[in-house]
mmCIF file of C-alpha atoms in Angstrom:
data_model
loop_
_atom_site.group_PDB
_atom_site.id
_atom_site.type_symbol
_atom_site.label_atom_id
_atom_site.label_comp_id
_atom_site.label_asym_id
_atom_site.label_seq_id
_atom_site.Cartn_x
_atom_site.Cartn_y
_atom_site.Cartn_z
ATOM 1 C CA MET A 1167 180.300 92.957 88.003
ATOM 2 C CA ALA A 1168 183.539 91.178 88.921
ATOM 3 C CA PRO A 1169 182.721 89.522 92.278
ATOM 4 C CA LEU A 1170 182.235 85.763 92.375
ATOM 5 C CA ALA A 1171 179.520 85.999 95.027
ATOM 6 C CA GLY A 1172 176.621 88.192 96.034
ATOM 7 C CA PRO A 1173 174.168 90.385 94.119
ATOM 8 C CA VAL A 1174 174.921 93.059 91.554
ATOM 9 C CA VAL A 1175 173.872 96.509 92.782
ATOM 10 C CA ALA A 1176 173.255 99.734 90.876
ATOM 11 C CA ALA A 1177 172.176 103.181 92.032
ATOM 12 C CA ALA A 1178 170.577 106.246 90.476
ATOM 13 C CA VAL A 1179 170.753 109.766 91.877
ATOM 14 C CA ILE A 1180 169.435 113.185 90.928
ATOM 15 C CA LEU A 1181 171.652 115.905 92.375
ATOM 16 C CA PRO A 1182 171.032 119.630 92.855
ATOM 17 C CA ARG A 1183 172.878 121.778 90.311
ATOM 18 C CA ASP A 1184 175.054 123.352 93.004
ATOM 19 C CA PHE A 1185 176.005 120.080 94.708
ATOM 20 C CA ARG A 1186 179.813 119.879 94.821
ATOM 21 C CA PRO A 1187 180.893 117.583 97.657
ATOM 22 C CA ARG A 1188 184.548 117.437 98.613
ATOM 23 C CA GLY A 1189 186.396 114.315 97.475
ATOM 24 C CA ILE A 1190 183.807 112.706 95.201
ATOM 25 C CA ASP A 1191 185.331 110.365 92.603
ATOM 26 C CA ASP A 1192 185.014 106.901 91.124
ATOM 27 C CA SER A 1193 183.935 104.750 94.089
ATOM 28 C CA LYS A 1194 186.769 102.275 93.495
ATOM 29 C CA GLN A 1195 189.339 105.059 93.980
ATOM 30 C CA ILE A 1196 188.041 106.061 97.441
ATOM 31 C CA ASP A 1197 188.690 104.210 100.695
ATOM 32 C CA ALA A 1198 185.767 102.715 102.634
ATOM 33 C CA ALA A 1199 185.605 105.406 105.315
ATOM 34 C CA GLU A 1200 185.513 108.216 102.746
ATOM 35 C CA ARG A 1201 182.890 106.364 100.683
ATOM 36 C CA ALA A 1202 180.711 106.008 103.777
ATOM 37 C CA ARG A 1203 181.022 109.734 104.534
ATOM 38 C CA LEU A 1204 180.229 110.715 100.965
ATOM 39 C CA CYS A 1205 177.313 108.279 100.762
ATOM 40 C CA VAL A 1206 175.658 109.942 103.757
ATOM 41 C CA GLU A 1207 176.203 113.382 102.206
ATOM 42 C CA ILE A 1208 174.921 112.310 98.785
ATOM 43 C CA LYS A 1209 171.757 110.769 100.224
ATOM 44 C CA ALA A 1210 171.121 113.825 102.398
ATOM 45 C CA GLN A 1211 171.622 116.376 99.615
ATOM 46 C CA ALA A 1212 170.221 114.524 96.580
ATOM 47 C CA ILE A 1213 166.866 115.489 95.130
ATOM 48 C CA CYS A 1214 166.239 111.756 95.176
ATOM 49 C CA TRP A 1215 168.187 108.517 95.037
ATOM 50 C CA SER A 1216 167.412 104.844 94.558
ATOM 51 C CA VAL A 1217 169.174 101.480 94.608
ATOM 52 C CA GLY A 1218 168.422 98.521 92.332
ATOM 53 C CA VAL A 1219 169.533 94.948 92.993
ATOM 54 C CA ALA A 1220 169.710 91.782 90.903
ATOM 55 C CA GLU A 1221 170.168 88.709 93.054
ATOM 56 C CA VAL A 1222 172.522 85.790 92.435
ATOM 57 C CA GLU A 1223 169.725 83.618 91.036
ATOM 58 C CA GLU A 1224 168.981 86.300 88.433
ATOM 59 C CA ILE A 1225 172.664 86.650 87.550
ATOM 60 C CA ASP A 1226 172.895 82.909 86.938
ATOM 61 C CA THR A 1227 169.673 82.863 84.904
ATOM 62 C CA ILE A 1228 170.164 85.828 82.573
ATOM 63 C CA ASN A 1229 173.985 86.375 82.912
ATOM 64 C CA ILE A 1230 175.918 89.123 84.673
ATOM 65 C CA TYR A 1231 175.683 91.631 81.811
ATOM 66 C CA ARG A 1232 171.895 91.533 81.665
ATOM 67 C CA ALA A 1233 171.633 91.372 85.454
ATOM 68 C CA GLY A 1234 173.655 94.587 85.704
ATOM 69 C CA LEU A 1235 171.272 96.302 83.288
ATOM 70 C CA LEU A 1236 168.304 94.946 85.246
ATOM 71 C CA ALA A 1237 169.702 96.411 88.473
ATOM 72 C CA MET A 1238 170.201 99.751 86.695
ATOM 73 C CA ARG A 1239 166.623 99.766 85.423
ATOM 74 C CA ARG A 1240 165.291 98.965 88.881
ATOM 75 C CA ALA A 1241 167.332 101.822 90.343
ATOM 76 C CA VAL A 1242 165.908 104.284 87.801
ATOM 77 C CA GLU A 1243 162.368 103.010 88.322
ATOM 78 C CA GLY A 1244 162.768 103.549 92.064
ATOM 79 C CA LEU A 1245 163.493 107.281 91.756
ATOM 80 C CA GLY A 1246 160.872 109.521 93.313
ATOM 81 C CA THR A 1247 161.332 112.105 90.542
ATOM 82 C CA ARG A 1248 161.470 111.250 86.862
ATOM 83 C CA PRO A 1249 164.713 112.571 85.330
ATOM 84 C CA ASP A 1250 164.774 114.378 81.983
ATOM 85 C CA GLN A 1251 167.787 112.346 80.872
ATOM 86 C CA LEU A 1252 169.880 109.459 82.141
ATOM 87 C CA LEU A 1253 173.668 109.575 82.245
ATOM 88 C CA VAL A 1254 174.830 105.973 82.202
ATOM 89 C CA ASP A 1255 178.318 104.579 82.664
ATOM 90 C CA ALA A 1256 179.129 103.262 79.162
ATOM 91 C CA ARG A 1257 175.838 101.439 78.630
ATOM 92 C CA ARG A 1258 172.238 101.818 77.559
ATOM 93 C CA ILE A 1259 169.464 100.600 79.845
ATOM 94 C CA PRO A 1260 166.889 98.516 77.915
ATOM 95 C CA GLU A 1261 163.131 98.848 78.380
ATOM 96 C CA CYS A 1262 163.515 102.414 79.622
ATOM 97 C CA ASP A 1263 161.740 105.285 77.848
ATOM 98 C CA ILE A 1264 163.854 108.073 79.350
ATOM 99 C CA PRO A 1265 166.442 109.604 76.969
ATOM 100 C CA GLN A 1266 169.890 108.224 77.743
ATOM 101 C CA ARG A 1267 173.492 109.189 77.217
ATOM 102 C CA GLY A 1268 176.211 106.600 77.721
ATOM 103 C CA ILE A 1269 179.527 108.003 78.938
ATOM 104 C CA VAL A 1270 182.642 105.842 78.717
ATOM 105 C CA HIS A 1271 184.503 106.015 82.046
ATOM 106 C CA GLY A 1272 181.472 107.900 83.319
ATOM 107 C CA ASP A 1273 182.303 107.389 86.982
ATOM 108 C CA ALA A 1274 185.488 109.402 86.414
ATOM 109 C CA LEU A 1275 183.911 112.079 84.177
ATOM 110 C CA SER A 1276 180.428 112.679 85.585
ATOM 111 C CA LEU A 1277 179.697 113.875 89.124
ATOM 112 C CA THR A 1278 176.273 112.229 89.028
ATOM 113 C CA ILE A 1279 177.597 108.866 87.856
ATOM 114 C CA ALA A 1280 180.378 109.002 90.453
ATOM 115 C CA ALA A 1281 177.822 109.745 93.175
ATOM 116 C CA ALA A 1282 175.649 106.848 92.048
ATOM 117 C CA SER A 1283 178.654 104.514 92.042
ATOM 118 C CA ILE A 1284 179.452 105.499 95.639
ATOM 119 C CA VAL A 1285 175.880 104.776 96.754
ATOM 120 C CA ALA A 1286 175.868 101.447 94.895
ATOM 121 C CA LYS A 1287 179.219 100.238 96.228
ATOM 122 C CA THR A 1288 178.477 101.314 99.797
ATOM 123 C CA THR A 1289 175.135 99.515 99.642
ATOM 124 C CA ARG A 1290 176.630 96.339 98.215
ATOM 125 C CA ASP A 1291 179.530 96.293 100.690
ATOM 126 C CA ALA A 1292 177.049 96.537 103.583
ATOM 127 C CA ARG A 1293 175.027 93.684 102.078
ATOM 128 C CA MET A 1294 178.145 91.513 101.799
ATOM 129 C CA GLU A 1295 178.974 92.179 105.450
ATOM 130 C CA GLU A 1296 175.480 90.936 106.351
ATOM 131 C CA LEU A 1297 175.939 87.864 104.161
ATOM 132 C CA ASP A 1298 179.286 87.160 105.827
ATOM 133 C CA ALA A 1299 177.416 86.422 109.058
ATOM 134 C CA LEU A 1300 175.143 83.970 107.233
ATOM 135 C CA HIS A 1301 178.006 82.281 105.373
ATOM 136 C CA PRO A 1302 181.018 82.351 107.715
ATOM 137 C CA GLY A 1303 184.475 81.243 106.678
ATOM 138 C CA TYR A 1304 184.616 82.833 103.227
ATOM 139 C CA GLY A 1305 185.717 86.305 104.320
ATOM 140 C CA PHE A 1306 182.913 88.135 102.519
ATOM 141 C CA ALA A 1307 183.083 91.054 104.967
ATOM 142 C CA ARG A 1308 186.701 91.647 103.906
ATOM 143 C CA HIS A 1309 186.873 90.926 100.177
ATOM 144 C CA LYS A 1310 183.165 91.520 99.416
ATOM 145 C CA GLY A 1311 183.073 88.519 97.089
ATOM 146 C CA TYR A 1312 185.866 89.687 94.790
ATOM 147 C CA PRO A 1313 188.296 87.084 93.388
ATOM 148 C CA THR A 1314 191.069 87.474 95.972
ATOM 149 C CA ALA A 1315 193.594 84.868 97.124
ATOM 150 C CA GLU A 1316 191.683 84.566 100.411
ATOM 151 C CA HIS A 1317 188.435 83.928 98.556
ATOM 152 C CA PHE A 1318 189.966 81.249 96.318
ATOM 153 C CA ALA A 1319 191.497 79.550 99.365
ATOM 154 C CA ALA A 1320 188.078 79.479 101.041
ATOM 155 C CA LEU A 1321 186.508 78.041 97.891
ATOM 156 C CA ARG A 1322 189.071 75.241 97.851
ATOM 157 C CA ALA A 1323 188.501 74.498 101.533
ATOM 158 C CA LEU A 1324 184.732 74.935 101.780
ATOM 159 C CA GLY A 1325 183.361 74.681 98.265
ATOM 160 C CA ALA A 1326 180.728 77.096 96.958
ATOM 161 C CA CYS A 1327 177.896 78.410 99.113
ATOM 162 C CA ALA A 1328 174.394 79.651 98.271
ATOM 163 C CA ILE A 1329 175.473 83.190 97.322
ATOM 164 C CA HIS A 1330 178.194 82.191 94.865
ATOM 165 C CA ARG A 1331 177.519 82.989 91.215
ATOM 166 C CA ARG A 1332 177.288 79.571 89.624
ATOM 167 C CA SER A 1333 177.540 80.960 86.083
ATOM 168 C CA PHE A 1334 181.105 82.119 86.789
ATOM 169 C CA ALA A 1335 183.894 79.752 85.752
ATOM 170 C CA PRO A 1336 185.810 79.612 89.096
ATOM 171 C CA ILE A 1337 182.603 78.688 90.930
ATOM 172 C CA ARG A 1338 181.655 76.069 88.363
ATOM 173 C CA GLU A 1339 185.155 74.647 88.707
ATOM 174 C CA ALA A 1340 184.740 74.489 92.498
ATOM 175 C CA LEU A 1341 181.485 72.574 91.945
ATOM 176 C CA GLY A 1342 183.086 70.206 89.434
ATOM 177 C CA LEU A 1343 180.993 71.551 86.541
ATOM 178 C CA ASP A 1344 181.901 72.403 82.951
ATOM 179 C CA PRO A 1345 183.395 75.932 83.083
ATOM 180 C CA VAL A 1346 181.261 77.108 80.132
ATOM 181 C CA GLN A 1347 177.483 77.314 80.020
ATOM 182 C CA GLN A 1348 176.761 77.476 76.311
ATOM 183 C CA ASP A 1349 173.062 78.218 76.764
ATOM 184 C CA LEU A 1350 173.672 81.186 79.056
ATOM 185 C CA PHE A 1351 174.662 83.601 76.293
ATOM 186 C CA GLY A 1352 172.099 82.870 73.604
ATOM 187 C CA GLY A 1353 170.912 85.911 71.645
ATOM 188 C CA ALA A 1354 172.142 89.489 71.627
ATOM 189 C CA PRO A 1355 171.509 91.895 74.488
ATOM 190 C CA ASP A 1356 168.643 94.354 74.098
ATOM 191 C CA ASP A 1357 170.926 97.276 73.252
ATOM 192 C CA ALA A 1358 172.837 95.201 70.644
ATOM 193 C CA SER A 1359 176.152 95.789 72.414
ATOM 194 C CA PRO A 1360 178.863 93.153 71.982
ATOM 195 C CA ARG A 1361 178.733 90.470 74.616
ATOM 196 C CA PRO A 1362 181.226 87.794 75.627
ATOM 197 C CA ARG A 1363 180.550 84.260 74.495
ATOM 198 C CA ARG A 1364 182.209 82.654 77.481
ATOM 199 C CA VAL A 1365 181.509 82.807 81.169
ATOM 200 C CA PRO A 1366 183.605 85.575 82.796
ATOM 201 C CA ARG A 1367 187.013 84.351 83.965
ATOM 202 C CA VAL A 1368 189.198 86.002 86.559
#
């Protein structure tokens, strides 16, 4: 959710009951090499897995919160086997008729959610490395679009490119636009969860 550039990616996995891979954890707590190893193992051992993506244009049209939910729904819809229940990291996926359970800090508490987060992050990181070749100079292969000092320096030097999220305040500032899009947050989200009234700032 936090990057200033690139798509938002979600994953869904159904794991065998006896699946207990060594070292699985919240994807953000694992280094890239270990994530890559675990991702291969998860995909090989899972009953099924799927990835859902919401592109930058969708993020800027419906906002990052809704785009994240859209990516989640697409991931669930892509599963080859229908699950009996969804375990979701602190959210509820709208327009989904499968029973759901939201777990706060789910990627730290649920093996399935942690596995899905590893698949999602590994997929997105690979996508950002591909986009780095199409948009050189920004360092996307290194920072993956996150708001790092290197990324901000590139924005100042080069301006925004096609994969930057134009609904995010730092990108709007780089483009010389008003930092707030008032029309972007009209209405409540489908699950009635609280939602910020301002564009995300970093």
